[in-house]
């Protein structure tokens, strides 16, 4: 970025580079804190054993967790009375008396004994694994359906000559201008009263079987494939379906990946539609299960925090693994 | 003599060819529509038909369990005299303030991370994390952050003695909507930053060098080169973030526990639609809200449409 061509002494140049860089790092770290602190705060709450405030007036804030009552399964109550419990269905142990003496006096006021009890409670009282599976199944089928319908529909729209092609393309594109909210009520009535999809996972998939934006996106991707490739396959006598499956789909894989990421994240995070469609708890998706955690644990925010952690951390890990694809996909979709 | 049968033969041949071509063109037609059919089944049932029904329902008193009766413009007349509708409309427009803030912050952040510093990728990735976290989880996390008196912000400020009484983020009608907007902004910055970052990287480096030679300082360079250079992205982000600001629902549902805030202080148009349609089951009335809502977002949507359409004529795009 620096384009200064004045002849400075190497020392001064180095000093200036150093101050400049530390300036940028300060800004980046400050914003990193703004991003990370809410998550860290939730994590901190999820391992708090009691409801005492973390920040206290005129006292050190208890922000450093040390191992306290750690374990899993039954027997927490016994362990709290006697220090440890080990039985056929559970193991708990209070590490606090062993760890605390090891800490220096300056450090001790900042620490608090962390516990896994809140996580265990969420695990037993709320069927989060079930919600995970439901969310995954729904998002998976939405992605599969959208990839099939969009890649099929986008092919003739970009690579075939037939009457009405442009009219159809604009019809599809025009639907993007209507907000989903306009169709929300009739879609609900059709899904529930006509198709009987209330309280089913199919009801969360089928209404999203086609995506106008996906068709648009893949049409753009097809556009970059040379016509000669398709023509020569046609001359060789390949059917259009075979051309689509064997030649085109492998070539538009980046576009498919972008669409897949978008529709997966969209479906995974969707809230309003499942909120309207689901009554039966065993059908809840993760966002719905999360939203009703607060009702399930009224007054026990530590357990709610543990639930939020369980629901968000796996997604963050998946994102970190696929971050390159995520970010490339996003910039690709925007360039469009 | 022999020329006549020859010509007849030629005509036959031409006819044959024409027929073949027509047969082929019908086949081509059928193939094309065969490819379009699966998508269209879904689009017709869940988009085109609902679109028509929605407009129809807005002229009826449909309540889900009873048959709809035609009431003409009744719903709309009622709507324009409904103080909660105006409240929702006002709040939805207030929510639009989030858009310029989001754009300014995410461009600034994109400029900061668009330099070859060690570890800059780690920061970019970190900033993007809120965008992949579900709105529901983010809303709940911020309930912990905003909690009174021992949330992250209130607890910290109270213990430092900066404030004497906790800030009523979500419990005072004047601040509820603003607090929720802060959450939307917090969640959006990283997402839009990535869009701006890829735009920034397409601005030619030579322009900055030329400007530096001409004596422009860093700020002037950004104003005269960066901003015009990424203008299409700014337009794009302005449109999509305005639309999503008007549509905001989940943050409000989660952070007000489904109530719309103290004294309906965080009631947006979308939330009011939800309440009328799915809590009170006044589906005809809610359909009228949906139509008004659609007309308002249409302005932004048409701009979005034209943006997408313009891009389709730009030739092959890289993805």
PDB file of C-alpha atoms in Angstrom, chain B residues 48-172:
ATOM      1  CA  UNK B  48     -46.881 -17.936  -8.226  1.00  0.00           C
ATOM      2  CA  UNK B  49     -50.115 -19.291  -6.750  1.00  0.00           C
ATOM      3  CA  UNK B  50     -49.405 -17.858  -3.256  1.00  0.00           C
ATOM      4  CA  UNK B  51     -48.657 -14.494  -4.852  1.00  0.00           C
ATOM      5  CA  UNK B  52     -52.119 -14.350  -6.374  1.00  0.00           C
ATOM      6  CA  UNK B  53     -53.843 -15.759  -3.291  1.00  0.00           C
ATOM      7  CA  UNK B  54     -52.067 -13.246  -1.059  1.00  0.00           C
ATOM      8  CA  UNK B  55     -53.450 -10.316  -2.992  1.00  0.00           C
ATOM      9  CA  UNK B  56     -56.899 -11.925  -3.059  1.00  0.00           C
ATOM     10  CA  UNK B  57     -56.874 -12.620   0.700  1.00  0.00           C
ATOM     11  CA  UNK B  58     -55.998  -9.013   1.448  1.00  0.00           C
ATOM     12  CA  UNK B  59     -59.514  -8.115   0.234  1.00  0.00           C
ATOM     13  CA  UNK B  60     -61.183 -10.700   2.488  1.00  0.00           C
ATOM     14  CA  UNK B  61     -61.729 -11.294   6.205  1.00  0.00           C
ATOM     15  CA  UNK B  62     -60.147 -14.760   6.113  1.00  0.00           C
ATOM     16  CA  UNK B  63     -59.434 -16.170   9.600  1.00  0.00           C
ATOM     17  CA  UNK B  64     -57.965 -19.607   8.744  1.00  0.00           C
ATOM     18  CA  UNK B  65     -60.920 -21.595  10.106  1.00  0.00           C
ATOM     19  CA  UNK B  66     -63.778 -19.789   8.381  1.00  0.00           C
ATOM     20  CA  UNK B  67     -64.329 -19.272   4.665  1.00  0.00           C
ATOM     21  CA  UNK B  68     -63.081 -15.916   3.339  1.00  0.00           C
ATOM     22  CA  UNK B  69     -65.677 -13.167   2.750  1.00  0.00           C
ATOM     23  CA  UNK B  70     -64.979 -10.363   0.327  1.00  0.00           C
ATOM     24  CA  UNK B  71     -64.611  -7.079   2.204  1.00  0.00           C
ATOM     25  CA  UNK B  72     -63.219  -4.937  -0.594  1.00  0.00           C
ATOM     26  CA  UNK B  73     -60.791  -2.330   0.638  1.00  0.00           C
ATOM     27  CA  UNK B  74     -61.941  -2.859   4.241  1.00  0.00           C
ATOM     28  CA  UNK B  75     -58.648  -4.260   5.472  1.00  0.00           C
ATOM     29  CA  UNK B  76     -56.700  -1.408   3.958  1.00  0.00           C
ATOM     30  CA  UNK B  77     -59.018   1.206   5.461  1.00  0.00           C
ATOM     31  CA  UNK B  78     -58.670  -0.454   8.838  1.00  0.00           C
ATOM     32  CA  UNK B  79     -54.924  -0.651   8.390  1.00  0.00           C
ATOM     33  CA  UNK B  80     -54.469   3.048   7.779  1.00  0.00           C
ATOM     34  CA  UNK B  81     -56.372   3.808  10.987  1.00  0.00           C
ATOM     35  CA  UNK B  82     -54.458   1.241  12.994  1.00  0.00           C
ATOM     36  CA  UNK B  83     -51.898   2.973  15.246  1.00  0.00           C
ATOM     37  CA  UNK B  84     -49.885  -0.242  15.565  1.00  0.00           C
ATOM     38  CA  UNK B  85     -49.523  -0.428  11.794  1.00  0.00           C
ATOM     39  CA  UNK B  86     -48.045   3.084  11.785  1.00  0.00           C
ATOM     40  CA  UNK B  87     -45.830   2.126  14.703  1.00  0.00           C
ATOM     41  CA  UNK B  88     -44.583  -0.872  12.743  1.00  0.00           C
ATOM     42  CA  UNK B  89     -44.021   1.214   9.643  1.00  0.00           C
ATOM     43  CA  UNK B  90     -42.121   3.839  11.614  1.00  0.00           C
ATOM     44  CA  UNK B  91     -39.958   1.228  13.327  1.00  0.00           C
ATOM     45  CA  UNK B  92     -39.205  -0.504  10.039  1.00  0.00           C
ATOM     46  CA  UNK B  93     -37.993   2.785   8.603  1.00  0.00           C
ATOM     47  CA  UNK B  94     -35.966   3.519  11.738  1.00  0.00           C
ATOM     48  CA  UNK B  95     -34.358   0.142  11.224  1.00  0.00           C
ATOM     49  CA  UNK B  96     -33.069   1.359   7.856  1.00  0.00           C
ATOM     50  CA  UNK B  97     -30.596   3.549   9.759  1.00  0.00           C
ATOM     51  CA  UNK B  98     -28.637   0.339  10.303  1.00  0.00           C
ATOM     52  CA  UNK B  99     -27.783   0.274   6.582  1.00  0.00           C
ATOM     53  CA  UNK B 100     -25.460   3.297   6.278  1.00  0.00           C
ATOM     54  CA  UNK B 101     -23.811   2.400   9.585  1.00  0.00           C
ATOM     55  CA  UNK B 102     -23.210  -1.136   8.387  1.00  0.00           C
ATOM     56  CA  UNK B 103     -21.779   0.072   5.090  1.00  0.00           C
ATOM     57  CA  UNK B 104     -19.444   2.610   6.691  1.00  0.00           C
ATOM     58  CA  UNK B 105     -18.174   0.133   9.273  1.00  0.00           C
ATOM     59  CA  UNK B 106     -17.744  -2.771   6.912  1.00  0.00           C
ATOM     60  CA  UNK B 107     -15.923  -0.700   4.274  1.00  0.00           C
ATOM     61  CA  UNK B 108     -13.584   0.683   6.933  1.00  0.00           C
ATOM     62  CA  UNK B 109     -12.932  -2.794   8.228  1.00  0.00           C
ATOM     63  CA  UNK B 110     -12.357  -4.127   4.708  1.00  0.00           C
ATOM     64  CA  UNK B 111      -9.804  -1.376   4.094  1.00  0.00           C
ATOM     65  CA  UNK B 112      -8.053  -2.286   7.355  1.00  0.00           C
ATOM     66  CA  UNK B 113      -7.799  -6.003   6.578  1.00  0.00           C
ATOM     67  CA  UNK B 114      -6.923  -5.429   2.915  1.00  0.00           C
ATOM     68  CA  UNK B 115      -3.200  -5.269   3.565  1.00  0.00           C
ATOM     69  CA  UNK B 116      -0.399  -7.786   3.711  1.00  0.00           C
ATOM     70  CA  UNK B 117       0.005  -8.075   7.443  1.00  0.00           C
ATOM     71  CA  UNK B 118       1.013 -11.257   9.197  1.00  0.00           C
ATOM     72  CA  UNK B 119      -2.023 -13.109  10.531  1.00  0.00           C
ATOM     73  CA  UNK B 120      -4.541 -10.909   8.717  1.00  0.00           C
ATOM     74  CA  UNK B 121      -6.383 -14.044   7.523  1.00  0.00           C
ATOM     75  CA  UNK B 122      -7.067 -15.027  11.107  1.00  0.00           C
ATOM     76  CA  UNK B 123      -8.752 -11.696  11.724  1.00  0.00           C
ATOM     77  CA  UNK B 124     -10.809 -11.905   8.524  1.00  0.00           C
ATOM     78  CA  UNK B 125     -12.025 -15.358   9.472  1.00  0.00           C
ATOM     79  CA  UNK B 126     -12.842 -14.282  12.998  1.00  0.00           C
ATOM     80  CA  UNK B 127     -14.854 -11.295  11.778  1.00  0.00           C
ATOM     81  CA  UNK B 128     -16.936 -13.562   9.566  1.00  0.00           C
ATOM     82  CA  UNK B 129     -17.982 -15.927  12.376  1.00  0.00           C
ATOM     83  CA  UNK B 130     -21.104 -13.951  13.462  1.00  0.00           C
ATOM     84  CA  UNK B 131     -22.452 -14.221   9.911  1.00  0.00           C
ATOM     85  CA  UNK B 132     -22.545 -18.029  10.061  1.00  0.00           C
ATOM     86  CA  UNK B 133     -24.043 -18.113  13.551  1.00  0.00           C
ATOM     87  CA  UNK B 134     -27.817 -18.331  13.520  1.00  0.00           C
ATOM     88  CA  UNK B 135     -29.721 -15.157  14.308  1.00  0.00           C
ATOM     89  CA  UNK B 136     -31.485 -16.966  17.135  1.00  0.00           C
ATOM     90  CA  UNK B 137     -28.203 -17.865  18.814  1.00  0.00           C
ATOM     91  CA  UNK B 138     -26.854 -14.365  18.268  1.00  0.00           C
ATOM     92  CA  UNK B 139     -29.997 -12.882  19.777  1.00  0.00           C
ATOM     93  CA  UNK B 140     -29.680 -15.069  22.852  1.00  0.00           C
ATOM     94  CA  UNK B 141     -25.982 -14.307  23.201  1.00  0.00           C
ATOM     95  CA  UNK B 142     -26.832 -10.617  23.203  1.00  0.00           C
ATOM     96  CA  UNK B 143     -29.495 -11.118  25.809  1.00  0.00           C
ATOM     97  CA  UNK B 144     -26.601 -12.223  28.018  1.00  0.00           C
ATOM     98  CA  UNK B 145     -24.506  -9.263  26.900  1.00  0.00           C
ATOM     99  CA  UNK B 146     -27.319  -6.751  27.533  1.00  0.00           C
ATOM    100  CA  UNK B 147     -28.608  -8.365  30.744  1.00  0.00           C
ATOM    101  CA  UNK B 148     -29.325  -6.142  33.747  1.00  0.00           C
ATOM    102  CA  UNK B 149     -27.542  -5.655  36.015  1.00  0.00           C
ATOM    103  CA  UNK B 150     -24.933  -8.355  35.508  1.00  0.00           C
ATOM    104  CA  UNK B 151     -24.610  -8.711  31.731  1.00  0.00           C
ATOM    105  CA  UNK B 152     -21.305  -8.135  29.989  1.00  0.00           C
ATOM    106  CA  UNK B 153     -21.815  -4.426  29.376  1.00  0.00           C
ATOM    107  CA  UNK B 154     -23.792  -3.454  32.491  1.00  0.00           C
ATOM    108  CA  UNK B 155     -21.699  -5.648  34.797  1.00  0.00           C
ATOM    109  CA  UNK B 156     -18.456  -4.229  33.470  1.00  0.00           C
ATOM    110  CA  UNK B 157     -19.560  -0.596  33.518  1.00  0.00           C
ATOM    111  CA  UNK B 158     -21.164  -0.881  36.961  1.00  0.00           C
ATOM    112  CA  UNK B 159     -18.099  -2.512  38.499  1.00  0.00           C
ATOM    113  CA  UNK B 160     -15.866   0.160  36.993  1.00  0.00           C
ATOM    114  CA  UNK B 161     -18.168   2.840  38.351  1.00  0.00           C
ATOM    115  CA  UNK B 162     -18.737   4.344  34.893  1.00  0.00           C
ATOM    116  CA  UNK B 163     -22.493   4.147  35.403  1.00  0.00           C
ATOM    117  CA  UNK B 164     -24.527   4.057  38.605  1.00  0.00           C
ATOM    118  CA  UNK B 165     -27.665   2.407  37.285  1.00  0.00           C
ATOM    119  CA  UNK B 166     -27.792  -0.344  34.656  1.00  0.00           C
ATOM    120  CA  UNK B 167     -28.560   0.659  31.067  1.00  0.00           C
ATOM    121  CA  UNK B 168     -32.020  -0.630  30.124  1.00  0.00           C
ATOM    122  CA  UNK B 169     -31.060  -2.125  26.786  1.00  0.00           C
ATOM    123  CA  UNK B 170     -34.093  -4.329  26.300  1.00  0.00           C
ATOM    124  CA  UNK B 171     -36.416  -3.180  29.061  1.00  0.00           C
ATOM    125  CA  UNK B 172     -37.052   0.434  28.149  1.00  0.00           C
TER     126      UNK B 172
END
